[in-house]
PDB file of C-alpha atoms in Angstrom:
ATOM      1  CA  UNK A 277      52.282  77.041 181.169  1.00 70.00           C
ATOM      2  CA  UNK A 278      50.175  80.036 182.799  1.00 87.00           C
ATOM      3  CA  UNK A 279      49.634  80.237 186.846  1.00 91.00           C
ATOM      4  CA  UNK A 280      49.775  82.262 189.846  1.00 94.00           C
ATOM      5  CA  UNK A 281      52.675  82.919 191.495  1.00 93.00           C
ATOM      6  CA  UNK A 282      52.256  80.392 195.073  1.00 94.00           C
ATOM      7  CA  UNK A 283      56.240  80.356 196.069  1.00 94.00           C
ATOM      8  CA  UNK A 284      59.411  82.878 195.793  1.00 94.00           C
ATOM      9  CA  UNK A 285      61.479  80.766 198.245  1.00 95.00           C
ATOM     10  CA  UNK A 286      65.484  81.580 198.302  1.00 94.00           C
ATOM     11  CA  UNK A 287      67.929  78.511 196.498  1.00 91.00           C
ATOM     12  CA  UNK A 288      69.678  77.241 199.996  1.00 89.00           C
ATOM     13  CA  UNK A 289      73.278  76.747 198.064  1.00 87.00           C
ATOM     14  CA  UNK A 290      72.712  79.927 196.665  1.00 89.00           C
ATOM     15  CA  UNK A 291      70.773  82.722 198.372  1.00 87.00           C
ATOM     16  CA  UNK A 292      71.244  84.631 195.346  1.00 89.00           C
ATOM     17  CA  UNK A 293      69.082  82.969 193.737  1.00 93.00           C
ATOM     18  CA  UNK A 294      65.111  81.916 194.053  1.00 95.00           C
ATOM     19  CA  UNK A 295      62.937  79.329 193.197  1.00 94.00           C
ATOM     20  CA  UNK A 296      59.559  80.307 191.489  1.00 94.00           C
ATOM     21  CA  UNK A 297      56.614  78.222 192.410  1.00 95.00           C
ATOM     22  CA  UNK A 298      53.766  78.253 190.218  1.00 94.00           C
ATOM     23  CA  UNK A 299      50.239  76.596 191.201  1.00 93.00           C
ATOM     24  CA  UNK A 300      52.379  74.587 194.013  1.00 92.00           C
ATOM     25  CA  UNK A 301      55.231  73.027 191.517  1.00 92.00           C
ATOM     26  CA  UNK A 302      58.657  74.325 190.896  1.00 94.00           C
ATOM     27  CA  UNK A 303      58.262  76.299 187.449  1.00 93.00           C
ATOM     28  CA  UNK A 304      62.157  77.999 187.301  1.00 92.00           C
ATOM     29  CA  UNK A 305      64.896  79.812 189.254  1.00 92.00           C
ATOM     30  CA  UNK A 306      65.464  83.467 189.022  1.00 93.00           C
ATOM     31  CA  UNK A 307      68.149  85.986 190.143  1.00 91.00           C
ATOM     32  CA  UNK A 308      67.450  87.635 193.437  1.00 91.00           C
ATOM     33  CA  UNK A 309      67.263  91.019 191.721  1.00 90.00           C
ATOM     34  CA  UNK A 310      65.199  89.911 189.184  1.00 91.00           C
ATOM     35  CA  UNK A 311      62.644  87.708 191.500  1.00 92.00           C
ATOM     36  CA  UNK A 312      62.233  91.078 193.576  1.00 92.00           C
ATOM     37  CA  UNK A 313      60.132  92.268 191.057  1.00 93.00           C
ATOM     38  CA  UNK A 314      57.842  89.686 191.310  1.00 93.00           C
ATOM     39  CA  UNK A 315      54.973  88.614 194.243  1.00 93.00           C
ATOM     40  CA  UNK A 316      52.599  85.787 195.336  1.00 94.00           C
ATOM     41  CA  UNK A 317      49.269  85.618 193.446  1.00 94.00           C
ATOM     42  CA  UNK A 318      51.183  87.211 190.543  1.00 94.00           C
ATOM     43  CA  UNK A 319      49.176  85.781 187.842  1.00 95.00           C
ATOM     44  CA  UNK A 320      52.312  84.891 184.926  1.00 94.00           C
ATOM     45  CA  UNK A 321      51.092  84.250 181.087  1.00 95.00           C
ATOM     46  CA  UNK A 322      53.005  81.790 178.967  1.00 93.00           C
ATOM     47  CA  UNK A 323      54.901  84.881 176.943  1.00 94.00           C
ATOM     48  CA  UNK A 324      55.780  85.919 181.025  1.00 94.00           C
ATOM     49  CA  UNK A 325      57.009  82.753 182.342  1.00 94.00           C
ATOM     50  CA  UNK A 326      58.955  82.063 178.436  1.00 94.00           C
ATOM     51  CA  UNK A 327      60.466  85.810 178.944  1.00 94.00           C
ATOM     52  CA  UNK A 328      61.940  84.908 182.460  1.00 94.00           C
ATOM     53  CA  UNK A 329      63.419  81.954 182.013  1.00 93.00           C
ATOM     54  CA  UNK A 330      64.984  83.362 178.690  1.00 94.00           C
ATOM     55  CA  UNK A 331      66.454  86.014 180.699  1.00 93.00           C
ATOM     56  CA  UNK A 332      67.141  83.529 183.273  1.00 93.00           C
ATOM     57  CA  UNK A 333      69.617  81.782 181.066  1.00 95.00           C
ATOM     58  CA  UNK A 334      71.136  84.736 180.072  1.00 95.00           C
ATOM     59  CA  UNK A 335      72.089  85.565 184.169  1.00 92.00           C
ATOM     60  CA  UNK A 336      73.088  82.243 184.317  1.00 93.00           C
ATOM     61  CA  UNK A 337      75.051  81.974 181.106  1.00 96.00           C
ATOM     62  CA  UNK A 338      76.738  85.373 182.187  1.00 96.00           C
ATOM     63  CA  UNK A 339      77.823  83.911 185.761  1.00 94.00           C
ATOM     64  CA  UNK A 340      79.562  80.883 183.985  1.00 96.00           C
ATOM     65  CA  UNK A 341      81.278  83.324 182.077  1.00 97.00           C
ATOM     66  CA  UNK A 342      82.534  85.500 184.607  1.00 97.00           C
ATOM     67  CA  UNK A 343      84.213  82.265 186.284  1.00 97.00           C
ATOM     68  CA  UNK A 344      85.782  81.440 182.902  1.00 97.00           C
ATOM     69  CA  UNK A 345      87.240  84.769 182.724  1.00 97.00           C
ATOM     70  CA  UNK A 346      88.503  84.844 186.161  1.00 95.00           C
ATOM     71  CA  UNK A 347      91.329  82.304 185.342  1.00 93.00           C
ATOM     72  CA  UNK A 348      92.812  84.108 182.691  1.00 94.00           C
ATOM     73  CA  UNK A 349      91.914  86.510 179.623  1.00 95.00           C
ATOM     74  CA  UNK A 350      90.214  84.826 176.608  1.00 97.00           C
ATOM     75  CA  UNK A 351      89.146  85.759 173.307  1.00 97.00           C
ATOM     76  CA  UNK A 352      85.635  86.057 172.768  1.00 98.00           C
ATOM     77  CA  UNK A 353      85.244  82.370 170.739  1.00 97.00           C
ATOM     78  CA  UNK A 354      86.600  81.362 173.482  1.00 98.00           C
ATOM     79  CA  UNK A 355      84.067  82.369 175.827  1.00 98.00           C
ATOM     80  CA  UNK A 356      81.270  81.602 172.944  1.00 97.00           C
ATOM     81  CA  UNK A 357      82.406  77.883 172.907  1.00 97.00           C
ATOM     82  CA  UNK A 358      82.659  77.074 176.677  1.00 97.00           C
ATOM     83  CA  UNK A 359      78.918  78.502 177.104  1.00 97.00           C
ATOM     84  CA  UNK A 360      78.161  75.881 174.087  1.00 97.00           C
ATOM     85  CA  UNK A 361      79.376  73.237 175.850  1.00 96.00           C
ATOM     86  CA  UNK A 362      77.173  74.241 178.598  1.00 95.00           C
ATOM     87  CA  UNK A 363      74.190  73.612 176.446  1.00 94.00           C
ATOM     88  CA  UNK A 364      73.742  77.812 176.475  1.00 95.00           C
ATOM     89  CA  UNK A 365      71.234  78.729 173.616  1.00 95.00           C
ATOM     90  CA  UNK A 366      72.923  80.661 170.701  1.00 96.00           C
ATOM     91  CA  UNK A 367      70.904  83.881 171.458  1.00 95.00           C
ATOM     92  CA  UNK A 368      72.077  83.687 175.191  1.00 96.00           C
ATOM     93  CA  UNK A 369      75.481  83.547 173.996  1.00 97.00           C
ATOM     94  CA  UNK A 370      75.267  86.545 171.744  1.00 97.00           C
ATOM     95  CA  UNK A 371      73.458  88.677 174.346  1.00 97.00           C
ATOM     96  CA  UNK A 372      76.563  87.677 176.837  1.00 97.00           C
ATOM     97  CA  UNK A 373      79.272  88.321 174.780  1.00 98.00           C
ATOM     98  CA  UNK A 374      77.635  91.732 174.000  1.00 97.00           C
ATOM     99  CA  UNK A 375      77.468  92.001 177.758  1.00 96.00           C
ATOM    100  CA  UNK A 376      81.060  91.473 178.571  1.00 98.00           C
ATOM    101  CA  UNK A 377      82.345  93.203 175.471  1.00 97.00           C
ATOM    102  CA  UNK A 378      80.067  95.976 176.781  1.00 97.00           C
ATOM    103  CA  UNK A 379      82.199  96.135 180.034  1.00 96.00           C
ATOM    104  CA  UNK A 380      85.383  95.552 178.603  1.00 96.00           C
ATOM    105  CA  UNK A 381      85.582  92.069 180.135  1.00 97.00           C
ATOM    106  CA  UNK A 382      86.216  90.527 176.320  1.00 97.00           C
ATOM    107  CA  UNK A 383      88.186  92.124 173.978  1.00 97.00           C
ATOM    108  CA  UNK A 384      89.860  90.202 171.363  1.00 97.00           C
ATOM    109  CA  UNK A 385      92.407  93.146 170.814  1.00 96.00           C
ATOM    110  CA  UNK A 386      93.615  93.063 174.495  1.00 96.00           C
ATOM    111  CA  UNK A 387      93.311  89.503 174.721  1.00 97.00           C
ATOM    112  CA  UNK A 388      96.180  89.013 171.884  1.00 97.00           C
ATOM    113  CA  UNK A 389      98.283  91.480 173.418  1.00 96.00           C
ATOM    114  CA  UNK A 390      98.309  89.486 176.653  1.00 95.00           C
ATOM    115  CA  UNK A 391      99.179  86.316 175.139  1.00 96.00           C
ATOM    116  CA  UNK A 392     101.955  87.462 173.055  1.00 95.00           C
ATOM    117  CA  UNK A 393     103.049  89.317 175.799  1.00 94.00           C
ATOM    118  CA  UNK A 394     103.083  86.540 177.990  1.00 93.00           C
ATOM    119  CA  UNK A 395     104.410  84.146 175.146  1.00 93.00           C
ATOM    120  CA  UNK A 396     107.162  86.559 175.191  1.00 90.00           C
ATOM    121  CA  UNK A 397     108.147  86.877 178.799  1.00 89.00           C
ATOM    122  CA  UNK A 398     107.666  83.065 179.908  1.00 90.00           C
ATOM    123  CA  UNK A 399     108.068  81.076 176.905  1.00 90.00           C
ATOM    124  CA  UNK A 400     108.838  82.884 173.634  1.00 93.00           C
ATOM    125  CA  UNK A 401     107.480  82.000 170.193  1.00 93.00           C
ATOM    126  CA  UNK A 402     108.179  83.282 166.822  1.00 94.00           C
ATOM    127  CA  UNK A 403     105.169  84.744 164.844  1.00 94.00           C
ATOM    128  CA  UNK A 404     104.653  82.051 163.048  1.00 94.00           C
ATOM    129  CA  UNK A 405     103.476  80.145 166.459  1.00 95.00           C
ATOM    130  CA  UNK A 406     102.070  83.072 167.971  1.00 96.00           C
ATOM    131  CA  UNK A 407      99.698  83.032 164.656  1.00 96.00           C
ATOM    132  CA  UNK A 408      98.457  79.600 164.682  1.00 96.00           C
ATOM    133  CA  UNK A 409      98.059  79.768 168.598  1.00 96.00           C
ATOM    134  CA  UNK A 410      95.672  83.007 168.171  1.00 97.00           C
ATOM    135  CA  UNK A 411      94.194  81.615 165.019  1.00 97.00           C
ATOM    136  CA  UNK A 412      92.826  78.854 167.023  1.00 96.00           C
ATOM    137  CA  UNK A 413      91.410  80.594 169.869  1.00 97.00           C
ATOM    138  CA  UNK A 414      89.561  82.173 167.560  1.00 97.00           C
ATOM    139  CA  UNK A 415      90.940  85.622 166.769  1.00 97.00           C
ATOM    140  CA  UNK A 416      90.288  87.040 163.944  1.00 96.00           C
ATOM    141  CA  UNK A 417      93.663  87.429 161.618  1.00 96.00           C
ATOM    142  CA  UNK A 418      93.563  91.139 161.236  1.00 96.00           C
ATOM    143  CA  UNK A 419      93.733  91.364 165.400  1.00 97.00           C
ATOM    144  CA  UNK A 420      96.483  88.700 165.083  1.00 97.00           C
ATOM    145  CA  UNK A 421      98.510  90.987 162.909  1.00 96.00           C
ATOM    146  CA  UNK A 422      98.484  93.990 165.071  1.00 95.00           C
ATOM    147  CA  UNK A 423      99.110  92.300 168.307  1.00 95.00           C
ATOM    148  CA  UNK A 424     102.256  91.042 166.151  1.00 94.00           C
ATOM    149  CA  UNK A 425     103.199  94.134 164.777  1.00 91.00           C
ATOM    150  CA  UNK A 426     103.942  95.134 168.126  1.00 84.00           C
ATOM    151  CA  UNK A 427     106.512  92.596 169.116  1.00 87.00           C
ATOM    152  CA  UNK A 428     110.220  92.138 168.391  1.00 91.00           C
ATOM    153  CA  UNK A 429     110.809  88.545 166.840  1.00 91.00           C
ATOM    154  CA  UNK A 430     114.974  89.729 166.996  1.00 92.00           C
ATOM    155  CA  UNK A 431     114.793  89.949 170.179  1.00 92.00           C
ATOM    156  CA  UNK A 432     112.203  87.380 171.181  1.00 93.00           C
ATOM    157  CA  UNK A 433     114.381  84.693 169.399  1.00 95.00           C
ATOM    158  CA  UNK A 434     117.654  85.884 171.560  1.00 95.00           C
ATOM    159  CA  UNK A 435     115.988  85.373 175.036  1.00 93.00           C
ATOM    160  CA  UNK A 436     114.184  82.392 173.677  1.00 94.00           C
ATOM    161  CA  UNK A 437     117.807  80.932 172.596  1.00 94.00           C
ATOM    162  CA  UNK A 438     118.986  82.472 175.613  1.00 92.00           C
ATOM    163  CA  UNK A 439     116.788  80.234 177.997  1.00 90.00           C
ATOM    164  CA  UNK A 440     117.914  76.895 175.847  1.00 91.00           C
ATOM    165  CA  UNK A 441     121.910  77.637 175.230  1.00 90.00           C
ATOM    166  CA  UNK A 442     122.569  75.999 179.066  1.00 88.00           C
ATOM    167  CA  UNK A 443     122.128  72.589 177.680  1.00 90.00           C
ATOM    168  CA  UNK A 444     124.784  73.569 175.154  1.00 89.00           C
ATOM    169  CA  UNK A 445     127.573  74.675 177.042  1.00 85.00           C
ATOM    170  CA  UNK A 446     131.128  73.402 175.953  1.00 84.00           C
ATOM    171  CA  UNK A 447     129.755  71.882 172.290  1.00 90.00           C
ATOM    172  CA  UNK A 448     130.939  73.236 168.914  1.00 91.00           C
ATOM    173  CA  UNK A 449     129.825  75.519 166.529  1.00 93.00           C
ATOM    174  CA  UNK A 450     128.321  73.401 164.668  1.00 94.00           C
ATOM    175  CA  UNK A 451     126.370  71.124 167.241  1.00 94.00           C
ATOM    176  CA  UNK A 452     125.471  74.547 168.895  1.00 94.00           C
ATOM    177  CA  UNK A 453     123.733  76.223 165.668  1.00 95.00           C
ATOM    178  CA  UNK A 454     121.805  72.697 164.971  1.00 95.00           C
ATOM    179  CA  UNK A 455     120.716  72.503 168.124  1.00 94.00           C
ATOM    180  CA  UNK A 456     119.230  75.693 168.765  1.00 95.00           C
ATOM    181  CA  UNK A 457     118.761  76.065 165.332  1.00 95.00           C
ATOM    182  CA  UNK A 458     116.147  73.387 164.996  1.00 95.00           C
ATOM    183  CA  UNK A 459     114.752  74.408 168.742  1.00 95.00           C
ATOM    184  CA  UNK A 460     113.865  77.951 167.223  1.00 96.00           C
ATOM    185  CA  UNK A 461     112.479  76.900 164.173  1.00 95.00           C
ATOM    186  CA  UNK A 462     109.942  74.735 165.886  1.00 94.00           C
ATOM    187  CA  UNK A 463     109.051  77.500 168.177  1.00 93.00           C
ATOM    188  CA  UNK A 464     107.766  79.319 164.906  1.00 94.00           C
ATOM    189  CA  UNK A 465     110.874  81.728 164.257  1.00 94.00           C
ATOM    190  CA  UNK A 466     112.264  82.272 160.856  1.00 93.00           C
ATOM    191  CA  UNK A 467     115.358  80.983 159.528  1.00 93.00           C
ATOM    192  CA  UNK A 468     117.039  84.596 159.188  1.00 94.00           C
ATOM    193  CA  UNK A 469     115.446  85.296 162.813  1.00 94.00           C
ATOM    194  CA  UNK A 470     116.936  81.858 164.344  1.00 95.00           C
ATOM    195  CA  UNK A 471     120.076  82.575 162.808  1.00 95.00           C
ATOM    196  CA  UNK A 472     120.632  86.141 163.628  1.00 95.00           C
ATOM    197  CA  UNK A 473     119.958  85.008 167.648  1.00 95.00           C
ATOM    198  CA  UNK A 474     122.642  82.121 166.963  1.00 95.00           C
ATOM    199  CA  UNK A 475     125.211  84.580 165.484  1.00 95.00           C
ATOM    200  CA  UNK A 476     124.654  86.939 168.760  1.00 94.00           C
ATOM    201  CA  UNK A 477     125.090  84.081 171.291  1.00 93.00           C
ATOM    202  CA  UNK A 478     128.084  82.440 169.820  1.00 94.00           C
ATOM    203  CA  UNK A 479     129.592  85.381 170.001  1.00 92.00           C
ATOM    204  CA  UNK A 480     128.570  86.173 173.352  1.00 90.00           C
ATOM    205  CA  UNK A 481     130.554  82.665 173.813  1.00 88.00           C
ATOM    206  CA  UNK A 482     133.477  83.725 171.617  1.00 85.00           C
ATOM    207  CA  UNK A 483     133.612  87.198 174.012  1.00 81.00           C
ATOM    208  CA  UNK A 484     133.611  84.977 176.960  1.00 79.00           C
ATOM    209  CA  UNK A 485     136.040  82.536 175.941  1.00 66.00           C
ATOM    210  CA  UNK A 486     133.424  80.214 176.698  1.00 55.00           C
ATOM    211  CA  UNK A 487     133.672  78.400 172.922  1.00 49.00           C
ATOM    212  CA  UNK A 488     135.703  77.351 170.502  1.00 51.00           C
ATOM    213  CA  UNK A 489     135.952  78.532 166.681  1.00 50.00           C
ATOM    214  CA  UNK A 490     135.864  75.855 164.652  1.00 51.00           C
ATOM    215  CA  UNK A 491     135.005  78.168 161.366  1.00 45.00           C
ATOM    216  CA  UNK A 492     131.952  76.355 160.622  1.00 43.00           C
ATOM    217  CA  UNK A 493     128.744  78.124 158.458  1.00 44.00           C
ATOM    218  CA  UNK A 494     126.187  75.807 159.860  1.00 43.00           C
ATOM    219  CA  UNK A 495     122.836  75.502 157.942  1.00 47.00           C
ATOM    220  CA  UNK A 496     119.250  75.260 160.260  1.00 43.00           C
ATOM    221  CA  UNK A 497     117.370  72.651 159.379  1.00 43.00           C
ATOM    222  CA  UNK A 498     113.886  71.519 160.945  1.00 40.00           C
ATOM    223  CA  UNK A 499     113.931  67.909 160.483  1.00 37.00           C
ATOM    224  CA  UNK A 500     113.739  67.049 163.785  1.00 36.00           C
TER     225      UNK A 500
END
């Protein structure tokens, strides 16, 4: 609806914000900076009062964003579906993520980095995992590829072994390889992978005199 401007009073939980009166009723809320620009007897048209609200949502829409970033990283679906699920239009959405991308707030690039990266240092996974964990957050495959291009499964699958072979101590050759064996392969590593971390550890334990030799060629499974 069309009307004269009759209130710009500041939002007393936020004092960023202010409420626009029109003709006496509560019409919408606007950003401080945005509400600045306005006055009382300001005549608005329909097209006016439909263009500030739309960019309204857009503030607001960018704000919720902003908090969901400030927990951790995410990848721009990410982002795109928690604004859904705040009933955000799907042009508000797109002129956010262009926002953030824009300020290099979202980038699905950096945003795979850091999660292999952190996979790797708190709680390794093999590619395989890493894959479907990025593939669901909604990163596109070719960004997948070259976060993973960058990592060392070899090595990932030692510390990631490395963190579980505690539980193991004092158990045989071949209880130790099925064991871990089946623990790696559910993490996502490959059999060669798995077993080349198996083959270093045991014979870490073998160096140690921590193990026996009992001469058995263990096969992984993943049946557990």
């Amino acid at each position: 609806m069309a009307g004269r401007i009759t209130g710009l009073v500041a939002q007393k939980k936020n004092r960023e914000r202010v409420n626009v009166y029109i003709e006496g009723e509560f019409a919408f809320g606007l950003a401080m900076i945005e509400a600045l620009k306005l006055h009382r007897g300001q005549v608005l048209s329909a097209e006016d009062i439909a263009r500030l609200k739309a960019l309204d949502e857009v503030e607001v829409a960018h704000e919720q964003a902003l908090n969901f970033l400030s927990f951790r990283p995410r990848s721009a679906s990410e982002v795109r579906q928690n604004l859904a699920t705040k009933q955000v239009s799907e042009a508000a959405i797109d002129l956010v993520i262009e926002r953030l991308q824009a300020a290099g707030l979202v980038n699905d690039g950096e945003f795979a980095r850091f999660w292999v990266d952190n996979r790797q240092q708190f709680n390794p996974r093999g590619a395989r995992a890493l894959r479907q964990e990025l593939s669901r957050k909604g990163v596109p495959d070719e960004v997948i590829r070259e976060a993973l291009d960058e990592t060392d499964e070899t090595e990932s699958a030692y510390r990631a072994a490395s963190q579980r072979a505690g539980r193991y101590a004092g158990v045989d050759r071949a209880t130790f390889y099925k064991k871990l064996g089946d623990f790696l392969m559910r993490r996502g590593y490959s059999y060669p992978t798995a077993r080349e971390a198996l083959d270093r550890l045991w014979q870490e334990r073998l160096d140690s005199s921590e193990a026996p030799e009992d001469g058995y060629d263990p096969n992984i499974d993943n049946d557990e």
